[in-house]
Amino acid sequence: MSNEKGPDHSRRKERSRQAILAAARALIAEEAYEKVTVEAIAARAGVGKQTIYRRWPSKSAVVFAALLALSEGVDGQSVALPDTGDLEADLKAVMRATAQEFADPSFDRLIRALNTEIANDAVLAAEYREKLAQPLDEAKKARLRGAQAVGQLRTDADLDLVLEVLYAPLFQRWLHRSGPLDAAYADSLVAVTLRAFAP
Amino acid sequence: MSNEKGPDHSRRKERSRQAILAAARALIAEEAYEKVTVEAIAARAGVGKQTIYRRWPSKSAVVFAALLALSEGVDGQSVALPDTGDLEADLKAVMRATAQEFADPSFDRLIRALNTEIANDAVLAAEYREKLAQPLDEAKKARLRGAQAVGQLRTDADLDLVLEVLYAPLFQRWLHRSGPLDAAYADSLVAVTLRAFAP
Amino acid sequence: MSNEKGPDHSRRKERSRQAILAAARALIAEEAYEKVTVEAIAARAGVGKQTIYRRWPSKSAVVFAALLALSEGVDGQSVALPDTGDLEADLKAVMRATAQEFADPSFDRLIRALNTEIANDAVLAAEYREKLAQPLDEAKKARLRGAQAVGQLRTDADLDLVLEVLYAPLFQRWLHRSGPLDAAYADSLVAVTLRAFAP
Amino acid sequence: MSNEKGPDHSRRKERSRQAILAAARALIAEEAYEKVTVEAIAARAGVGKQTIYRRWPSKSAVVFAALLALSEGVDGQSVALPDTGDLEADLKAVMRATAQEFADPSFDRLIRALNTEIANDAVLAAEYREKLAQPLDEAKKARLRGAQAVGQLRTDADLDLVLEVLYAPLFQRWLHRSGPLDAAYADSLVAVTLRAFAP
DNA sequence: TGATAACCGAGACGGTACGTCCGGTCTTAGC
DNA sequence: GCTAAGACCGGACGTACCGTCTCGGTTATCA
């Protein structure tokens, strides 16, 4: 009953879609962002430009889709914060890992590109929040709720605020390159956050 | 009487320089950033394109210079945080004012443009830190040191970290449009920060 | 019989090509040559600049092509000198007509532009000779050969030289504006030439 | 003694004037004409651009002046055609020499530049005729008048026409590169002319 | 000898056009 | 019937010169 159109058809579409997004990601990861052009993406993906414009309305949209797809398959489960029972230890592990991710130049370029698109386009920003940020935040907040339940965190804490206090300094320091992103820094952010929201 | 350097010459140079920077700022403030072109800046400033390219190596550089010049004349004095003796009240006043600034669409566009340039160019980021961010931060830290002296803030607090905890959440929420920037939010950031770094 | 190549495609290409050449000719005919710009040609033709640069390597080349195309379709038949049997009368008619053509300011500007391009570029000069000058000369020489056959011209006359003696003085006088180009002058060139190459 | 203005003063002016004209000629002789710029002339002459524009109203005018100055000092005497009593021999000598001059690439470029300026500017053309062409032609016509007196040339020949028939074919062939400029060609032009204007 | 004016070299300036590049649309040939 | 290829329009890029304007530093004359 299901697939009304030919299966090859759908698969063909999907294959070119993936090729385009992969090409976009590859180019962003390896080159200065402003050198990433639709023509280069099409060429790298072995695809005509029209095939890109058939699916996305603008260069920004393709790039953004490519970056969103980075985290495709991410769900509450897969990104759930570890839960060893020790909130501080769990947060430190996560923050250290996060800090380390930014050390990878490719990842760095990808996330900078993503932030550039988001910062300058409210529509993309909304899509980003809905598809990426909120699911991730929900997973994190689930862990925090657990901590509240066992008295490791103020019961009345605004969990969005907790996440901001925890992550935003790291994000800002990375975006502005205003300081080192090392384990000590990650730890101190956890410490500060826990002190601020201690029960 | 004074003017030691050639007066007309320097004045001419300076006048065109200011005209260029003002034109750039005006265009950024009133149009979508990607529509700001060197040609438009030159036309608005009543200047040849070459006069722009003689001084700055690229469009990014002009735009960045224009944005840096926004805060020209800013010094420790002029941006010093108020000091009424009540740290919490002072910080709340400052944070509320900061949050309000972002409500102005022109200011919003200017700062987004600035952040876009900074985020994608390490050299500009360094210049930004040196010329703008650090002086401002120093002024703020001076107030915090006063607070430490009178026992309103932990003596061993890392003041850079204090500023990050205070400002980064606001910055991130603004950049990602992930929530309202109202007085309540400003207040809560102050509250959190003071709790985290209470003596 | 019909169009072997893709019809629409060729037609599109051909249409824009003709629009460009027509725009170039129109501009040359109506303005001082040095004011003819590629941008103006593109605008007048309703074409992007790149469409011009895709086909021709430089402004000179477009202009030259436009001027060559002036005489497209010209062949031995269409430009054959009249043949009433009276060589002197035929040549006088042709020379008077030629002299008059130069009186038209548009034509004058076009031919001056053509000569400027040719004079300063050996490659264009070769193309001009092959595509324009030689076919025209052949047609003229055919008439002269007829005259030789009926004893109105020396049998051993170098026909290229005959044409030069006939036309070059007119050409030089026009190019240097060194004298009037009237019917009397046309007639005297014919008279001189016939005397020089009388049997 | 005489010199009313300061002698050094005049000499300074004259020196820079000569430097400019020499630089212009040198550049025209060695480079493609369209690459000759006022800036290059000024630099080569060791002179400010303003010094050029103080004296000539436009680039064309400088270039033209430089080319006219090529023949400075030329007068009726110095360019008089040889007069051995044998008109044919004298003309052949002159025409062969003329043809040879064009073989020098530098000379070729200079004369092409001169013709380009003349062809596109009626004012410069008039100046050229008055200052260069007519004096030279007068010298040549003096020789022809001598030939008329001794019965080597028709008494009623229009001497301007004689000169045109003699020179214009060579000029056109050179300008259009439509054939070799060798001694045989020079000779045949003389032969044709003498036949056309034989008494 | 020192002051003062004329002049020059250097080169920045407002403009205009160059030839290139790319975004987004449209056409064509081929699978 | 959709695709890869790529031409097309539009318009910004950064560069090169034009002809003008300003500057600082000689020169050149006269006190």
PDB file of N, CA and C in Angstrom, chain C residues 79-147:
ATOM      1  N   VAL C  79      27.605  42.547 -53.376  1.00  0.00           N
ATOM      2  CA  VAL C  79      28.432  43.745 -53.432  1.00  0.00           C
ATOM      3  C   VAL C  79      29.107  43.911 -54.798  1.00  0.00           C
ATOM      4  N   ALA C  80      28.727  43.071 -55.703  1.00  0.00           N
ATOM      5  CA  ALA C  80      29.348  43.157 -57.024  1.00  0.00           C
ATOM      6  C   ALA C  80      29.204  44.568 -57.581  1.00  0.00           C
ATOM      7  N   LEU C  81      30.283  45.059 -58.172  1.00  0.00           N
ATOM      8  CA  LEU C  81      30.197  46.375 -58.799  1.00  0.00           C
ATOM      9  C   LEU C  81      29.207  46.297 -59.961  1.00  0.00           C
ATOM     10  N   PRO C  82      28.563  47.404 -60.231  1.00  0.00           N
ATOM     11  CA  PRO C  82      27.643  47.411 -61.373  1.00  0.00           C
ATOM     12  C   PRO C  82      28.449  47.181 -62.657  1.00  0.00           C
ATOM     13  N   ASP C  83      27.794  46.628 -63.637  1.00  0.00           N
ATOM     14  CA  ASP C  83      28.493  46.383 -64.901  1.00  0.00           C
ATOM     15  C   ASP C  83      27.597  46.795 -66.060  1.00  0.00           C
ATOM     16  N   THR C  84      27.775  48.065 -66.451  1.00  0.00           N
ATOM     17  CA  THR C  84      26.986  48.564 -67.597  1.00  0.00           C
ATOM     18  C   THR C  84      27.777  48.436 -68.874  1.00  0.00           C
ATOM     19  N   GLY C  85      29.001  47.936 -68.740  1.00  0.00           N
ATOM     20  CA  GLY C  85      29.848  47.874 -69.914  1.00  0.00           C
ATOM     21  C   GLY C  85      30.795  49.070 -69.980  1.00  0.00           C
ATOM     22  N   ASP C  86      30.434  50.140 -69.299  1.00  0.00           N
ATOM     23  CA  ASP C  86      31.290  51.341 -69.287  1.00  0.00           C
ATOM     24  C   ASP C  86      32.009  51.413 -67.951  1.00  0.00           C
ATOM     25  N   LEU C  87      33.279  51.001 -67.915  1.00  0.00           N
ATOM     26  CA  LEU C  87      34.010  50.908 -66.649  1.00  0.00           C
ATOM     27  C   LEU C  87      34.063  52.253 -65.936  1.00  0.00           C
ATOM     28  N   GLU C  88      34.382  53.281 -66.686  1.00  0.00           N
ATOM     29  CA  GLU C  88      34.539  54.596 -66.063  1.00  0.00           C
ATOM     30  C   GLU C  88      33.242  55.028 -65.381  1.00  0.00           C
ATOM     31  N   ALA C  89      32.139  54.886 -66.073  1.00  0.00           N
ATOM     32  CA  ALA C  89      30.856  55.275 -65.483  1.00  0.00           C
ATOM     33  C   ALA C  89      30.548  54.438 -64.253  1.00  0.00           C
ATOM     34  N   ASP C  90      30.816  53.142 -64.354  1.00  0.00           N
ATOM     35  CA  ASP C  90      30.527  52.262 -63.216  1.00  0.00           C
ATOM     36  C   ASP C  90      31.376  52.654 -62.008  1.00  0.00           C
ATOM     37  N   LEU C  91      32.651  52.881 -62.250  1.00  0.00           N
ATOM     38  CA  LEU C  91      33.522  53.218 -61.120  1.00  0.00           C
ATOM     39  C   LEU C  91      33.128  54.562 -60.511  1.00  0.00           C
ATOM     40  N   LYS C  92      32.796  55.498 -61.344  1.00  0.00           N
ATOM     41  CA  LYS C  92      32.401  56.806 -60.799  1.00  0.00           C
ATOM     42  C   LYS C  92      31.169  56.669 -59.920  1.00  0.00           C
ATOM     43  N   ALA C  93      30.223  55.866 -60.375  1.00  0.00           N
ATOM     44  CA  ALA C  93      29.009  55.666 -59.568  1.00  0.00           C
ATOM     45  C   ALA C  93      29.381  55.087 -58.210  1.00  0.00           C
ATOM     46  N   VAL C  94      30.247  54.088 -58.247  1.00  0.00           N
ATOM     47  CA  VAL C  94      30.623  53.437 -56.998  1.00  0.00           C
ATOM     48  C   VAL C  94      31.406  54.376 -56.085  1.00  0.00           C
ATOM     49  N   MET C  95      32.341  55.096 -56.664  1.00  0.00           N
ATOM     50  CA  MET C  95      33.174  55.964 -55.827  1.00  0.00           C
ATOM     51  C   MET C  95      32.359  57.125 -55.250  1.00  0.00           C
ATOM     52  N   ARG C  96      31.431  57.640 -56.051  1.00  0.00           N
ATOM     53  CA  ARG C  96      30.586  58.716 -55.515  1.00  0.00           C
ATOM     54  C   ARG C  96      29.725  58.188 -54.371  1.00  0.00           C
ATOM     55  N   ALA C  97      29.209  57.002 -54.546  1.00  0.00           N
ATOM     56  CA  ALA C  97      28.382  56.424 -53.484  1.00  0.00           C
ATOM     57  C   ALA C  97      29.202  56.183 -52.223  1.00  0.00           C
ATOM     58  N   THR C  98      30.407  55.681 -52.426  1.00  0.00           N
ATOM     59  CA  THR C  98      31.291  55.432 -51.286  1.00  0.00           C
ATOM     60  C   THR C  98      31.589  56.727 -50.542  1.00  0.00           C
ATOM     61  N   ALA C  99      31.909  57.741 -51.295  1.00  0.00           N
ATOM     62  CA  ALA C  99      32.214  59.031 -50.674  1.00  0.00           C
ATOM     63  C   ALA C  99      31.020  59.534 -49.870  1.00  0.00           C
ATOM     64  N   GLN C 100      29.845  59.321 -50.432  1.00  0.00           N
ATOM     65  CA  GLN C 100      28.652  59.799 -49.720  1.00  0.00           C
ATOM     66  C   GLN C 100      28.381  59.046 -48.421  1.00  0.00           C
ATOM     67  N   GLU C 101      28.657  57.765 -48.444  1.00  0.00           N
ATOM     68  CA  GLU C 101      28.431  56.978 -47.227  1.00  0.00           C
ATOM     69  C   GLU C 101      29.125  57.604 -46.028  1.00  0.00           C
ATOM     70  N   PHE C 102      30.352  58.070 -46.259  1.00  0.00           N
ATOM     71  CA  PHE C 102      31.124  58.614 -45.142  1.00  0.00           C
ATOM     72  C   PHE C 102      30.526  59.897 -44.596  1.00  0.00           C
ATOM     73  N   ALA C 103      29.592  60.473 -45.334  1.00  0.00           N
ATOM     74  CA  ALA C 103      28.969  61.705 -44.855  1.00  0.00           C
ATOM     75  C   ALA C 103      27.978  61.426 -43.725  1.00  0.00           C
ATOM     76  N   ASP C 104      27.501  60.196 -43.661  1.00  0.00           N
ATOM     77  CA  ASP C 104      26.562  59.834 -42.590  1.00  0.00           C
ATOM     78  C   ASP C 104      27.325  59.713 -41.275  1.00  0.00           C
ATOM     79  N   PRO C 105      27.000  60.562 -40.295  1.00  0.00           N
ATOM     80  CA  PRO C 105      27.784  60.560 -39.048  1.00  0.00           C
ATOM     81  C   PRO C 105      27.805  59.196 -38.366  1.00  0.00           C
ATOM     82  N   SER C 106      26.690  58.482 -38.386  1.00  0.00           N
ATOM     83  CA  SER C 106      26.674  57.172 -37.732  1.00  0.00           C
ATOM     84  C   SER C 106      27.639  56.221 -38.417  1.00  0.00           C
ATOM     85  N   PHE C 107      27.551  56.186 -39.723  1.00  0.00           N
ATOM     86  CA  PHE C 107      28.440  55.309 -40.479  1.00  0.00           C
ATOM     87  C   PHE C 107      29.895  55.713 -40.239  1.00  0.00           C
ATOM     88  N   ASP C 108      30.124  57.003 -40.265  1.00  0.00           N
ATOM     89  CA  ASP C 108      31.467  57.520 -40.010  1.00  0.00           C
ATOM     90  C   ASP C 108      32.004  57.001 -38.690  1.00  0.00           C
ATOM     91  N   ARG C 109      31.192  57.120 -37.635  1.00  0.00           N
ATOM     92  CA  ARG C 109      31.662  56.668 -36.323  1.00  0.00           C
ATOM     93  C   ARG C 109      31.912  55.168 -36.311  1.00  0.00           C
ATOM     94  N   LEU C 110      31.036  54.433 -36.949  1.00  0.00           N
ATOM     95  CA  LEU C 110      31.220  52.978 -36.970  1.00  0.00           C
ATOM     96  C   LEU C 110      32.526  52.615 -37.662  1.00  0.00           C
ATOM     97  N   ILE C 111      32.782  53.217 -38.802  1.00  0.00           N
ATOM     98  CA  ILE C 111      33.984  52.849 -39.550  1.00  0.00           C
ATOM     99  C   ILE C 111      35.245  53.349 -38.852  1.00  0.00           C
ATOM    100  N   ARG C 112      35.146  54.496 -38.203  1.00  0.00           N
ATOM    101  CA  ARG C 112      36.309  54.946 -37.435  1.00  0.00           C
ATOM    102  C   ARG C 112      36.603  53.959 -36.304  1.00  0.00           C
ATOM    103  N   ALA C 113      35.553  53.511 -35.617  1.00  0.00           N
ATOM    104  CA  ALA C 113      35.756  52.535 -34.551  1.00  0.00           C
ATOM    105  C   ALA C 113      36.394  51.270 -35.102  1.00  0.00           C
ATOM    106  N   LEU C 114      35.869  50.820 -36.218  1.00  0.00           N
ATOM    107  CA  LEU C 114      36.423  49.611 -36.833  1.00  0.00           C
ATOM    108  C   LEU C 114      37.895  49.805 -37.165  1.00  0.00           C
ATOM    109  N   ASN C 115      38.237  50.928 -37.755  1.00  0.00           N
ATOM    110  CA  ASN C 115      39.629  51.167 -38.118  1.00  0.00           C
ATOM    111  C   ASN C 115      40.523  51.299 -36.897  1.00  0.00           C
ATOM    112  N   THR C 116      39.987  51.877 -35.834  1.00  0.00           N
ATOM    113  CA  THR C 116      40.793  51.992 -34.617  1.00  0.00           C
ATOM    114  C   THR C 116      41.137  50.613 -34.081  1.00  0.00           C
ATOM    115  N   GLU C 117      40.142  49.730 -34.059  1.00  0.00           N
ATOM    116  CA  GLU C 117      40.401  48.374 -33.568  1.00  0.00           C
ATOM    117  C   GLU C 117      41.418  47.660 -34.456  1.00  0.00           C
ATOM    118  N   ILE C 118      41.179  47.745 -35.751  1.00  0.00           N
ATOM    119  CA  ILE C 118      42.047  47.043 -36.701  1.00  0.00           C
ATOM    120  C   ILE C 118      43.478  47.550 -36.626  1.00  0.00           C
ATOM    121  N   ALA C 119      43.620  48.868 -36.546  1.00  0.00           N
ATOM    122  CA  ALA C 119      44.953  49.448 -36.630  1.00  0.00           C
ATOM    123  C   ALA C 119      45.824  49.021 -35.465  1.00  0.00           C
ATOM    124  N   ASN C 120      45.188  48.739 -34.330  1.00  0.00           N
ATOM    125  CA  ASN C 120      45.980  48.452 -33.135  1.00  0.00           C
ATOM    126  C   ASN C 120      46.005  46.983 -32.738  1.00  0.00           C
ATOM    127  N   ASP C 121      45.488  46.123 -33.580  1.00  0.00           N
ATOM    128  CA  ASP C 121      45.467  44.708 -33.215  1.00  0.00           C
ATOM    129  C   ASP C 121      45.592  43.853 -34.476  1.00  0.00           C
ATOM    130  N   ALA C 122      46.765  43.237 -34.600  1.00  0.00           N
ATOM    131  CA  ALA C 122      47.062  42.493 -35.823  1.00  0.00           C
ATOM    132  C   ALA C 122      46.106  41.323 -36.014  1.00  0.00           C
ATOM    133  N   VAL C 123      45.668  40.726 -34.915  1.00  0.00           N
ATOM    134  CA  VAL C 123      44.770  39.581 -35.033  1.00  0.00           C
ATOM    135  C   VAL C 123      43.426  40.014 -35.612  1.00  0.00           C
ATOM    136  N   LEU C 124      42.890  41.096 -35.051  1.00  0.00           N
ATOM    137  CA  LEU C 124      41.633  41.607 -35.578  1.00  0.00           C
ATOM    138  C   LEU C 124      41.794  42.041 -37.027  1.00  0.00           C
ATOM    139  N   ALA C 125      42.947  42.621 -37.329  1.00  0.00           N
ATOM    140  CA  ALA C 125      43.179  43.062 -38.706  1.00  0.00           C
ATOM    141  C   ALA C 125      43.106  41.870 -39.657  1.00  0.00           C
ATOM    142  N   ALA C 126      43.705  40.768 -39.249  1.00  0.00           N
ATOM    143  CA  ALA C 126      43.681  39.576 -40.105  1.00  0.00           C
ATOM    144  C   ALA C 126      42.250  39.091 -40.301  1.00  0.00           C
ATOM    145  N   GLU C 127      41.497  39.106 -39.197  1.00  0.00           N
ATOM    146  CA  GLU C 127      40.113  38.655 -39.307  1.00  0.00           C
ATOM    147  C   GLU C 127      39.318  39.597 -40.221  1.00  0.00           C
ATOM    148  N   TYR C 128      39.586  40.861 -40.072  1.00  0.00           N
ATOM    149  CA  TYR C 128      38.907  41.840 -40.914  1.00  0.00           C
ATOM    150  C   TYR C 128      39.193  41.592 -42.388  1.00  0.00           C
ATOM    151  N   ARG C 129      40.460  41.369 -42.698  1.00  0.00           N
ATOM    152  CA  ARG C 129      40.817  41.131 -44.098  1.00  0.00           C
ATOM    153  C   ARG C 129      40.105  39.897 -44.635  1.00  0.00           C
ATOM    154  N   GLU C 130      40.170  38.840 -43.830  1.00  0.00           N
ATOM    155  CA  GLU C 130      39.637  37.571 -44.311  1.00  0.00           C
ATOM    156  C   GLU C 130      38.123  37.610 -44.480  1.00  0.00           C
ATOM    157  N   LYS C 131      37.453  38.183 -43.486  1.00  0.00           N
ATOM    158  CA  LYS C 131      35.993  38.114 -43.469  1.00  0.00           C
ATOM    159  C   LYS C 131      35.333  39.240 -44.249  1.00  0.00           C
ATOM    160  N   LEU C 132      35.991  40.371 -44.301  1.00  0.00           N
ATOM    161  CA  LEU C 132      35.324  41.524 -44.910  1.00  0.00           C
ATOM    162  C   LEU C 132      36.049  42.035 -46.152  1.00  0.00           C
ATOM    163  N   ALA C 133      37.309  42.388 -45.953  1.00  0.00           N
ATOM    164  CA  ALA C 133      37.999  43.098 -47.040  1.00  0.00           C
ATOM    165  C   ALA C 133      38.176  42.226 -48.271  1.00  0.00           C
ATOM    166  N   GLN C 134      38.665  41.011 -48.055  1.00  0.00           N
ATOM    167  CA  GLN C 134      38.951  40.185 -49.218  1.00  0.00           C
ATOM    168  C   GLN C 134      37.709  39.830 -50.033  1.00  0.00           C
ATOM    169  N   PRO C 135      36.629  39.400 -49.404  1.00  0.00           N
ATOM    170  CA  PRO C 135      35.428  39.135 -50.195  1.00  0.00           C
ATOM    171  C   PRO C 135      34.986  40.348 -51.013  1.00  0.00           C
ATOM    172  N   LEU C 136      35.019  41.513 -50.358  1.00  0.00           N
ATOM    173  CA  LEU C 136      34.622  42.712 -51.079  1.00  0.00           C
ATOM    174  C   LEU C 136      35.564  42.972 -52.249  1.00  0.00           C
ATOM    175  N   ASP C 137      36.850  42.842 -51.976  1.00  0.00           N
ATOM    176  CA  ASP C 137      37.829  43.099 -53.026  1.00  0.00           C
ATOM    177  C   ASP C 137      37.662  42.119 -54.175  1.00  0.00           C
ATOM    178  N   GLU C 138      37.353  40.874 -53.824  1.00  0.00           N
ATOM    179  CA  GLU C 138      37.184  39.885 -54.900  1.00  0.00           C
ATOM    180  C   GLU C 138      36.050  40.294 -55.823  1.00  0.00           C
ATOM    181  N   ALA C 139      34.973  40.758 -55.222  1.00  0.00           N
ATOM    182  CA  ALA C 139      33.840  41.188 -56.037  1.00  0.00           C
ATOM    183  C   ALA C 139      34.253  42.331 -56.966  1.00  0.00           C
ATOM    184  N   LYS C 140      35.036  43.252 -56.402  1.00  0.00           N
ATOM    185  CA  LYS C 140      35.466  44.383 -57.219  1.00  0.00           C
ATOM    186  C   LYS C 140      36.424  43.910 -58.322  1.00  0.00           C
ATOM    187  N   LYS C 141      37.289  43.003 -57.945  1.00  0.00           N
ATOM    188  CA  LYS C 141      38.265  42.548 -58.938  1.00  0.00           C
ATOM    189  C   LYS C 141      37.573  41.797 -60.084  1.00  0.00           C
ATOM    190  N   ALA C 142      36.473  41.142 -59.781  1.00  0.00           N
ATOM    191  CA  ALA C 142      35.743  40.445 -60.840  1.00  0.00           C
ATOM    192  C   ALA C 142      35.327  41.452 -61.920  1.00  0.00           C
ATOM    193  N   ARG C 143      34.849  42.603 -61.448  1.00  0.00           N
ATOM    194  CA  ARG C 143      34.443  43.633 -62.421  1.00  0.00           C
ATOM    195  C   ARG C 143      35.649  44.106 -63.228  1.00  0.00           C
ATOM    196  N   LEU C 144      36.769  44.266 -62.529  1.00  0.00           N
ATOM    197  CA  LEU C 144      37.968  44.752 -63.221  1.00  0.00           C
ATOM    198  C   LEU C 144      38.441  43.730 -64.253  1.00  0.00           C
ATOM    199  N   ARG C 145      38.320  42.462 -63.906  1.00  0.00           N
ATOM    200  CA  ARG C 145      38.733  41.434 -64.865  1.00  0.00           C
ATOM    201  C   ARG C 145      37.867  41.495 -66.129  1.00  0.00           C
ATOM    202  N   GLY C 146      36.620  41.751 -65.906  1.00  0.00           N
ATOM    203  CA  GLY C 146      35.743  41.936 -67.069  1.00  0.00           C
ATOM    204  C   GLY C 146      36.233  43.095 -67.936  1.00  0.00           C
ATOM    205  N   ALA C 147      36.638  44.176 -67.276  1.00  0.00           N
ATOM    206  CA  ALA C 147      37.140  45.339 -68.005  1.00  0.00           C
ATOM    207  C   ALA C 147      38.414  44.988 -68.767  1.00  0.00           C
TER     208      ALA C 147
END
